[in-house]
Coordinates of C-alpha atoms in Angstrom, one line a residue:
X92 CA -1.1 -74.6 -105.2
X93 CA 0.5 -71.2 -104.8
X94 CA -1.3 -68.1 -107.2
X95 CA 0.7 -66.4 -109.5
X96 CA 1.6 -62.7 -107.9
X97 CA 0.6 -61.0 -111.4
X98 CA -3.1 -62.0 -110.9
X99 CA -3.9 -59.3 -107.9
X100 CA -2.1 -57.0 -110.0
X101 CA -4.3 -58.3 -112.7
X102 CA -7.5 -58.5 -111.4
X103 CA -6.5 -54.4 -110.1
X104 CA -5.9 -53.5 -113.5
X105 CA -9.2 -55.3 -114.6
X106 CA -11.3 -53.2 -111.9
X107 CA -9.8 -50.3 -112.1
X108 CA -10.5 -50.3 -115.8
X109 CA -14.2 -51.6 -115.6
X110 CA -14.4 -48.6 -112.7
X111 CA -13.9 -45.9 -115.1
X112 CA -15.2 -47.1 -117.7
X113 CA -18.2 -46.7 -115.8
X114 CA -17.4 -43.4 -114.5
X115 CA -17.1 -42.0 -117.7
X116 CA -20.8 -43.4 -119.0
X117 CA -22.9 -42.9 -115.7
X118 CA -21.1 -40.7 -113.0
X119 CA -20.6 -39.4 -111.1
X120 CA -20.9 -41.9 -108.3
X121 CA -20.6 -42.3 -105.0
X122 CA -18.0 -45.3 -103.2
X123 CA -21.3 -47.4 -102.6
X124 CA -22.5 -46.9 -106.0
X125 CA -19.4 -47.8 -107.8
X126 CA -19.4 -51.3 -105.5
X127 CA -22.6 -52.4 -106.2
X128 CA -22.2 -52.0 -110.3
X129 CA -18.8 -53.6 -110.1
X130 CA -19.6 -56.2 -107.6
X131 CA -16.6 -55.1 -105.3
X132 CA -16.9 -54.6 -102.0
X133 CA -16.7 -51.4 -100.5
X134 CA -13.6 -51.6 -99.2
X135 CA -12.3 -52.7 -102.3
X136 CA -13.8 -50.0 -103.9
X137 CA -12.8 -47.1 -101.6
X138 CA -9.2 -48.9 -102.1
X139 CA -9.9 -48.6 -106.2
X140 CA -10.9 -45.0 -105.9
X141 CA -8.0 -44.1 -103.5
X142 CA -5.7 -45.6 -106.2
X143 CA -7.2 -43.6 -108.9
X144 CA -6.6 -40.3 -107.6
X145 CA -3.4 -40.4 -106.7
X146 CA -2.8 -41.4 -110.4
X147 CA -4.7 -38.1 -111.1
X148 CA -7.3 -39.8 -112.7
X149 CA -10.5 -39.4 -110.6
X150 CA -11.4 -37.0 -107.9
X151 CA -14.6 -36.0 -105.9
X152 CA -17.2 -33.8 -107.9
X153 CA -19.5 -33.2 -105.5
X154 CA -21.1 -35.1 -102.6
X155 CA -24.9 -36.5 -102.2
X156 CA -27.0 -36.0 -99.4
X157 CA -28.4 -39.3 -97.8
X158 CA -30.2 -40.2 -94.6
X159 CA -29.2 -39.2 -91.1
X160 CA -26.0 -39.4 -91.9
X161 CA -22.8 -37.1 -93.5
X162 CA -23.3 -36.9 -97.7
X163 CA -21.4 -39.4 -99.6
X164 CA -19.2 -38.1 -101.9
X165 CA -19.5 -38.1 -105.8
X166 CA -16.5 -39.2 -107.7
X167 CA -16.1 -38.4 -111.6
X168 CA -13.1 -38.8 -114.2
X169 CA -10.4 -35.9 -114.1
X170 CA -11.2 -34.7 -117.5
X171 CA -7.8 -32.9 -117.5
X172 CA -6.2 -35.9 -117.2
X173 CA -5.6 -36.5 -121.1
X174 CA -6.5 -35.1 -124.2
X175 CA -6.8 -36.2 -127.7
X176 CA -6.7 -34.8 -131.1
X177 CA -8.7 -35.4 -134.1
X178 CA -8.0 -33.7 -137.6
X179 CA -9.6 -33.8 -140.7
X180 CA -7.6 -32.9 -143.6
X181 CA -8.8 -31.1 -147.2
X182 CA -7.6 -29.7 -150.1
X183 CA -7.7 -26.4 -148.9
X184 CA -8.4 -26.6 -145.1
X185 CA -7.1 -28.4 -142.0
X186 CA -9.2 -28.6 -138.8
X187 CA -8.1 -30.1 -135.5
X188 CA -10.5 -30.6 -132.5
X189 CA -9.2 -31.4 -129.0
X190 CA -11.5 -33.2 -126.6
X191 CA -10.7 -34.3 -123.2
X192 CA -10.3 -37.8 -121.8
X193 CA -14.3 -37.4 -121.3
X194 CA -14.7 -36.4 -124.7
X195 CA -15.7 -33.1 -124.5
X196 CA -14.4 -31.2 -127.3
X197 CA -12.8 -28.3 -125.4
X198 CA -11.4 -26.4 -128.9
X199 CA -11.8 -26.3 -132.4
X200 CA -10.3 -24.5 -135.3
X201 CA -9.7 -24.2 -138.9
X202 CA -6.5 -23.2 -141.2
X203 CA -6.1 -22.7 -144.2
X204 CA -2.5 -24.7 -143.8
X205 CA 0.3 -22.0 -145.8
X206 CA 2.2 -25.3 -145.3
X207 CA 0.2 -27.2 -147.4
X208 CA 2.7 -29.2 -149.6
X209 CA 4.5 -29.9 -146.7
X210 CA 1.8 -32.4 -144.4
X211 CA 3.6 -32.6 -141.5
X212 CA 4.4 -29.3 -140.7
X213 CA 0.9 -28.1 -142.0
X214 CA -0.4 -30.6 -139.1
X215 CA 2.2 -30.1 -136.3
X216 CA 1.1 -26.2 -136.5
X217 CA -2.4 -26.6 -136.5
X218 CA -2.1 -28.7 -133.8
X219 CA 0.2 -26.3 -132.1
X220 CA -2.6 -23.6 -132.8
X221 CA -5.0 -25.7 -131.3
X222 CA -3.7 -26.5 -128.2
X223 CA -2.3 -22.7 -127.6
X224 CA -6.3 -21.7 -128.4
X225 CA -7.3 -24.4 -125.7
X226 CA -4.5 -24.2 -122.8
X227 CA -3.4 -27.6 -123.4
X228 CA 0.0 -28.5 -123.8
X229 CA 0.9 -30.8 -126.9
X230 CA 2.9 -33.4 -124.2
X231 CA -1.1 -33.9 -122.9
X232 CA -2.1 -35.5 -126.6
X233 CA -2.2 -38.7 -125.9
X234 CA -3.6 -39.9 -129.4
X235 CA -3.8 -38.1 -132.7
X236 CA -6.4 -39.6 -135.7
X237 CA -6.4 -38.0 -138.8
X238 CA -8.9 -38.3 -141.5
X239 CA -8.0 -37.8 -145.2
X240 CA -9.1 -38.7 -148.5
X241 CA -7.9 -41.0 -150.5
X242 CA -7.3 -45.5 -149.0
X243 CA -5.2 -46.0 -146.3
X244 CA -3.1 -48.9 -146.1
X245 CA -4.5 -51.1 -143.2
X246 CA -1.1 -53.0 -142.6
X247 CA 1.1 -50.0 -142.6
X248 CA -1.3 -46.9 -141.7
X249 CA 0.2 -44.8 -144.3
X250 CA -1.9 -43.3 -147.2
X251 CA -1.4 -45.6 -149.8
X252 CA -3.1 -43.0 -152.7
X253 CA -4.7 -40.0 -152.7
X254 CA -6.2 -37.7 -155.9
X255 CA -7.0 -34.4 -153.4
X256 CA -4.0 -34.8 -151.1
X257 CA -1.2 -36.0 -153.9
X258 CA 1.7 -35.1 -151.0
X259 CA -0.3 -37.8 -148.5
X260 CA 2.3 -40.2 -149.5
X261 CA 3.9 -43.2 -147.9
X262 CA 6.6 -41.9 -145.3
X263 CA 4.2 -39.4 -144.0
X264 CA 3.3 -41.0 -141.2
X265 CA 6.7 -42.1 -140.0
X266 CA 7.0 -38.4 -140.1
X267 CA 4.3 -37.2 -138.2
X268 CA 5.0 -39.8 -135.6
X269 CA 8.9 -38.4 -135.6
X270 CA 7.3 -34.8 -135.2
X271 CA 4.0 -36.1 -132.5
X272 CA 4.7 -38.6 -131.1
X273 CA 4.1 -42.7 -131.9
X274 CA 0.0 -42.1 -131.2
X275 CA -1.0 -40.9 -134.9
X276 CA -2.6 -43.2 -136.8
X277 CA -4.2 -41.7 -140.2
X278 CA -7.9 -42.9 -141.4
X279 CA -9.9 -43.3 -144.6
X280 CA -12.5 -39.8 -144.2
X281 CA -15.5 -41.9 -144.4
X282 CA -14.4 -45.0 -142.2
X283 CA -14.1 -42.0 -139.5
X284 CA -17.6 -41.0 -140.4
X285 CA -18.9 -44.6 -140.1
X286 CA -17.6 -44.2 -136.4
X287 CA -19.2 -41.0 -135.7
X288 CA -22.9 -42.5 -136.5
X289 CA -22.2 -45.4 -134.6
X290 CA -21.1 -43.4 -131.7
X291 CA -23.9 -40.4 -132.1
X292 CA -25.9 -40.8 -135.2
X293 CA -28.1 -42.8 -136.6
X294 CA -26.5 -46.3 -136.3
X295 CA -26.5 -46.0 -132.2
X296 CA -26.9 -49.9 -131.4
X297 CA -26.1 -51.3 -134.9
X298 CA -23.3 -53.5 -135.2
X299 CA -24.1 -54.0 -138.8
X300 CA -24.5 -51.0 -141.2
X301 CA -23.1 -49.0 -144.0
X302 CA -22.6 -45.3 -144.7
X303 CA -22.7 -43.9 -148.3
X304 CA -21.0 -40.7 -148.4
X305 CA -23.0 -38.8 -151.0
X306 CA -21.1 -35.4 -152.3
X307 CA -18.2 -34.1 -154.6
X308 CA -16.8 -37.6 -153.7
X309 CA -18.6 -41.1 -153.3
X310 CA -17.5 -43.1 -150.6
X311 CA -18.2 -46.2 -148.4
X312 CA -17.6 -46.7 -144.7
X313 CA -18.7 -50.3 -143.5
X314 CA -19.4 -51.8 -140.3
X315 CA -19.9 -55.4 -139.6
X316 CA -20.1 -57.1 -136.3
X317 CA -19.1 -53.7 -134.8
X318 CA -15.9 -53.7 -136.4
X319 CA -14.7 -51.3 -139.9
X320 CA -14.1 -53.5 -142.3
X321 CA -11.4 -52.1 -144.9
X322 CA -10.2 -54.6 -146.9
X323 CA -7.1 -56.1 -147.6
X324 CA -5.4 -53.2 -149.4
X325 CA -7.4 -50.5 -147.7
X326 CA -9.6 -50.3 -151.0
X327 CA -13.6 -51.2 -149.3
X328 CA -15.8 -48.5 -150.2
X329 CA -14.4 -47.0 -152.9
X330 CA -18.0 -46.7 -154.6
X331 CA -17.4 -44.4 -157.1
X332 CA -16.1 -47.0 -159.0
X333 CA -18.8 -49.5 -158.6
X334 CA -20.1 -50.0 -162.5
X335 CA -23.5 -49.0 -163.4
X336 CA -25.5 -50.1 -166.3
X337 CA -25.7 -46.7 -168.6
X338 CA -22.5 -45.3 -168.0
X339 CA -19.0 -46.1 -169.2
X340 CA -16.4 -47.9 -167.4
X341 CA -13.2 -45.5 -166.8
X342 CA -10.5 -46.1 -169.2
X343 CA -8.0 -44.5 -166.4
X344 CA -8.7 -45.5 -162.8
X345 CA -5.8 -42.6 -162.0
X346 CA -8.6 -39.9 -162.8
X347 CA -11.2 -40.5 -160.1
X348 CA -13.8 -38.3 -161.3
X349 CA -14.0 -41.0 -164.2
X350 CA -15.6 -44.1 -161.7
X351 CA -19.2 -45.0 -162.9
X352 CA -21.1 -44.5 -160.3
X353 CA -19.3 -40.9 -159.8
X354 CA -20.4 -40.3 -163.3
X355 CA -24.1 -40.9 -161.9
X356 CA -24.7 -38.9 -158.4
X357 CA -21.6 -37.4 -158.6
X358 CA -22.1 -32.9 -158.1
X359 CA -21.7 -32.5 -162.0
X360 CA -24.3 -35.2 -162.5
X361 CA -26.8 -33.6 -160.2
X362 CA -26.2 -30.3 -161.8
X363 CA -26.8 -31.5 -165.3
X364 CA -30.2 -33.5 -163.9
X365 CA -32.0 -30.1 -162.6
X366 CA -30.5 -29.0 -165.8
X367 CA -32.8 -30.8 -167.8
X368 CA -35.7 -29.9 -165.0
X369 CA -34.9 -26.0 -165.8
X370 CA -33.2 -25.5 -163.3
X371 CA -30.1 -23.8 -162.7
X372 CA -27.5 -21.7 -160.8
X373 CA -27.7 -23.3 -157.5
X374 CA -25.3 -25.9 -155.4
X375 CA -25.9 -28.9 -155.4
X376 CA -26.8 -29.4 -151.9
X377 CA -29.7 -26.1 -152.4
X378 CA -30.9 -28.3 -155.8
X379 CA -31.5 -31.4 -153.8
X380 CA -32.8 -29.8 -150.3
X381 CA -35.6 -27.9 -152.4
X382 CA -35.8 -30.0 -155.3
X383 CA -39.2 -30.7 -156.9
X384 CA -40.4 -34.6 -156.2
X385 CA -39.3 -35.4 -159.6
X386 CA -36.1 -34.1 -159.1
X387 CA -36.1 -35.9 -155.7
X388 CA -37.1 -38.5 -157.3
X389 CA -34.6 -39.2 -160.0
X390 CA -31.6 -38.2 -157.6
X391 CA -33.0 -41.1 -155.4
X392 CA -33.2 -43.9 -158.0
X393 CA -29.5 -42.9 -159.0
X394 CA -28.5 -43.0 -155.5
X395 CA -30.6 -46.7 -154.9
X396 CA -28.3 -47.9 -157.5
X397 CA -25.3 -48.1 -155.5
X398 CA -27.5 -48.6 -152.1
X399 CA -28.5 -51.8 -153.8
X400 CA -26.0 -53.3 -155.3
X401 CA -24.4 -52.6 -151.1
X402 CA -27.2 -54.2 -150.0
X403 CA -27.4 -57.4 -152.4
X404 CA -23.8 -57.8 -151.6
X405 CA -23.9 -57.5 -147.6
X406 CA -27.0 -57.1 -146.5
X407 CA -26.2 -54.5 -143.5
X408 CA -30.0 -53.8 -142.6
X409 CA -29.2 -49.9 -141.9
X410 CA -28.0 -47.6 -144.6
X411 CA -27.0 -44.0 -143.4
X412 CA -26.7 -41.1 -146.0
X413 CA -24.0 -38.7 -145.3
X414 CA -21.8 -35.9 -147.3
X415 CA -23.2 -32.6 -148.4
X416 CA -26.3 -34.6 -150.7
X417 CA -27.1 -37.2 -148.1
X418 CA -27.8 -34.1 -145.4
X419 CA -29.4 -31.8 -147.9
X420 CA -31.8 -34.6 -149.0
X421 CA -32.9 -35.1 -145.3
X422 CA -35.5 -38.1 -144.1
X423 CA -37.4 -37.3 -147.5
X424 CA -34.7 -38.0 -149.9
X425 CA -33.9 -41.4 -147.1
X426 CA -37.5 -42.3 -148.0
X427 CA -37.4 -42.4 -151.6
X428 CA -33.8 -43.8 -151.8
X429 CA -35.1 -46.8 -149.5
X430 CA -38.4 -47.4 -151.7
X431 CA -36.6 -47.1 -154.8
X432 CA -34.2 -49.9 -152.9
X433 CA -36.9 -52.2 -152.0
X434 CA -38.3 -52.3 -155.9
X435 CA -35.1 -54.0 -156.8
X436 CA -33.3 -55.4 -153.6
X437 CA -34.4 -58.3 -151.9
X438 CA -33.3 -57.8 -148.3
X439 CA -34.9 -54.2 -148.4
X440 CA -32.5 -52.7 -145.6
X441 CA -33.7 -49.4 -143.8
X442 CA -32.3 -46.1 -145.2
X443 CA -31.8 -43.4 -143.0
X444 CA -30.2 -39.8 -142.9
X445 CA -27.1 -38.7 -140.9
X446 CA -27.9 -37.7 -137.2
X447 CA -24.6 -36.2 -136.3
X448 CA -23.9 -32.8 -136.2
X449 CA -21.4 -31.1 -137.3
X450 CA -18.3 -32.3 -138.9
X451 CA -18.7 -35.6 -138.7
X452 CA -15.1 -37.2 -140.3
X453 CA -13.6 -34.7 -137.2
X454 CA -16.2 -36.6 -134.2
X455 CA -15.1 -39.7 -136.1
X456 CA -11.6 -38.9 -135.4
X457 CA -12.0 -37.9 -131.9
X458 CA -14.0 -41.2 -131.4
X459 CA -11.3 -43.2 -132.4
X460 CA -8.9 -41.0 -130.7
X461 CA -10.3 -41.4 -127.3
X462 CA -11.1 -45.0 -127.7
X463 CA -6.8 -45.9 -127.8
X464 CA -5.9 -43.2 -125.3
X465 CA -8.2 -44.6 -122.7
X466 CA -6.8 -48.2 -123.5
X467 CA -3.5 -46.2 -123.1
X468 CA -4.0 -44.0 -119.7
X469 CA -7.1 -46.5 -118.4
X470 CA -4.2 -50.0 -118.6
X471 CA -1.8 -48.2 -116.6
X472 CA -3.3 -47.6 -113.4
X473 CA -1.8 -50.1 -111.2

């Protein structure tokens, strides 16, 4: 029986991908260590490393002393073999992070876009500035992931609707791809926060969890079976619209602050609650961070309404509080929300605060961009 001529090529590609992933996770490694971990012979591992060195993906990064013989060369992925860009777009700012293929962030810049009414021009200008700061050529960027507020259609990839960013509409994605290349993705910002929590934060090791973003706006990132759940139209997670007892239903869904849960836990609501406790003149994060037990109990009770609704439908097991309110409240608020949810929800999920440092949206965008870039770069070695 003759073998298909494509089989050896496919096996080499699979072996290369496995080796590169190992070097990223555990490297640098010697040829013998790589062979042992992949199950390849020393000869095959040597051929693999030579092939990856020739492609500029792997380099000798040092040596390890052994016994009486010569030192063994240590191999690592070449950081500059590819770069990615992650972006967070807000109404009055645009933040760009550039990372090398190993995931190291080489630059992060925030600009106040003068061309805010032209999303393509604003993004292009900001990316160019970040690249110039990091001494990275724009052509070296293999993937761009942009986090925005609003609903992103999972079928077309376009922003279907965003109250805060009205100029981000259908057609912007195609224009961005014409300007920056085909590897541009737009994603809902809270979905990206969920990716960051899964990779770096409180949800490491969890395939099923949700992130409740509590802040100026309310959002929900849902991870089920290790995959983001976006819904048919991209509207999964718009928790601000959740109907809650005692709050009126919206008369006009084009007004985002009119959602029932938003009315209950938005900044205006939490400032009003603080006023009832005789406290005024502070930002909402400061109120939550420094509030007395009674105030924090009431805030937790309000957040628990949304958390319990999510838990009885999805039973995620883990709920991560993020956003400026979730971050400010810390574990103190998380413990109170968990206790309040347990009183009304039979599944009794664990509630924790975010553990992602820095800009969570940006970090999630870089996670997504790296996954895409590695798929491109690491699958094209043969």
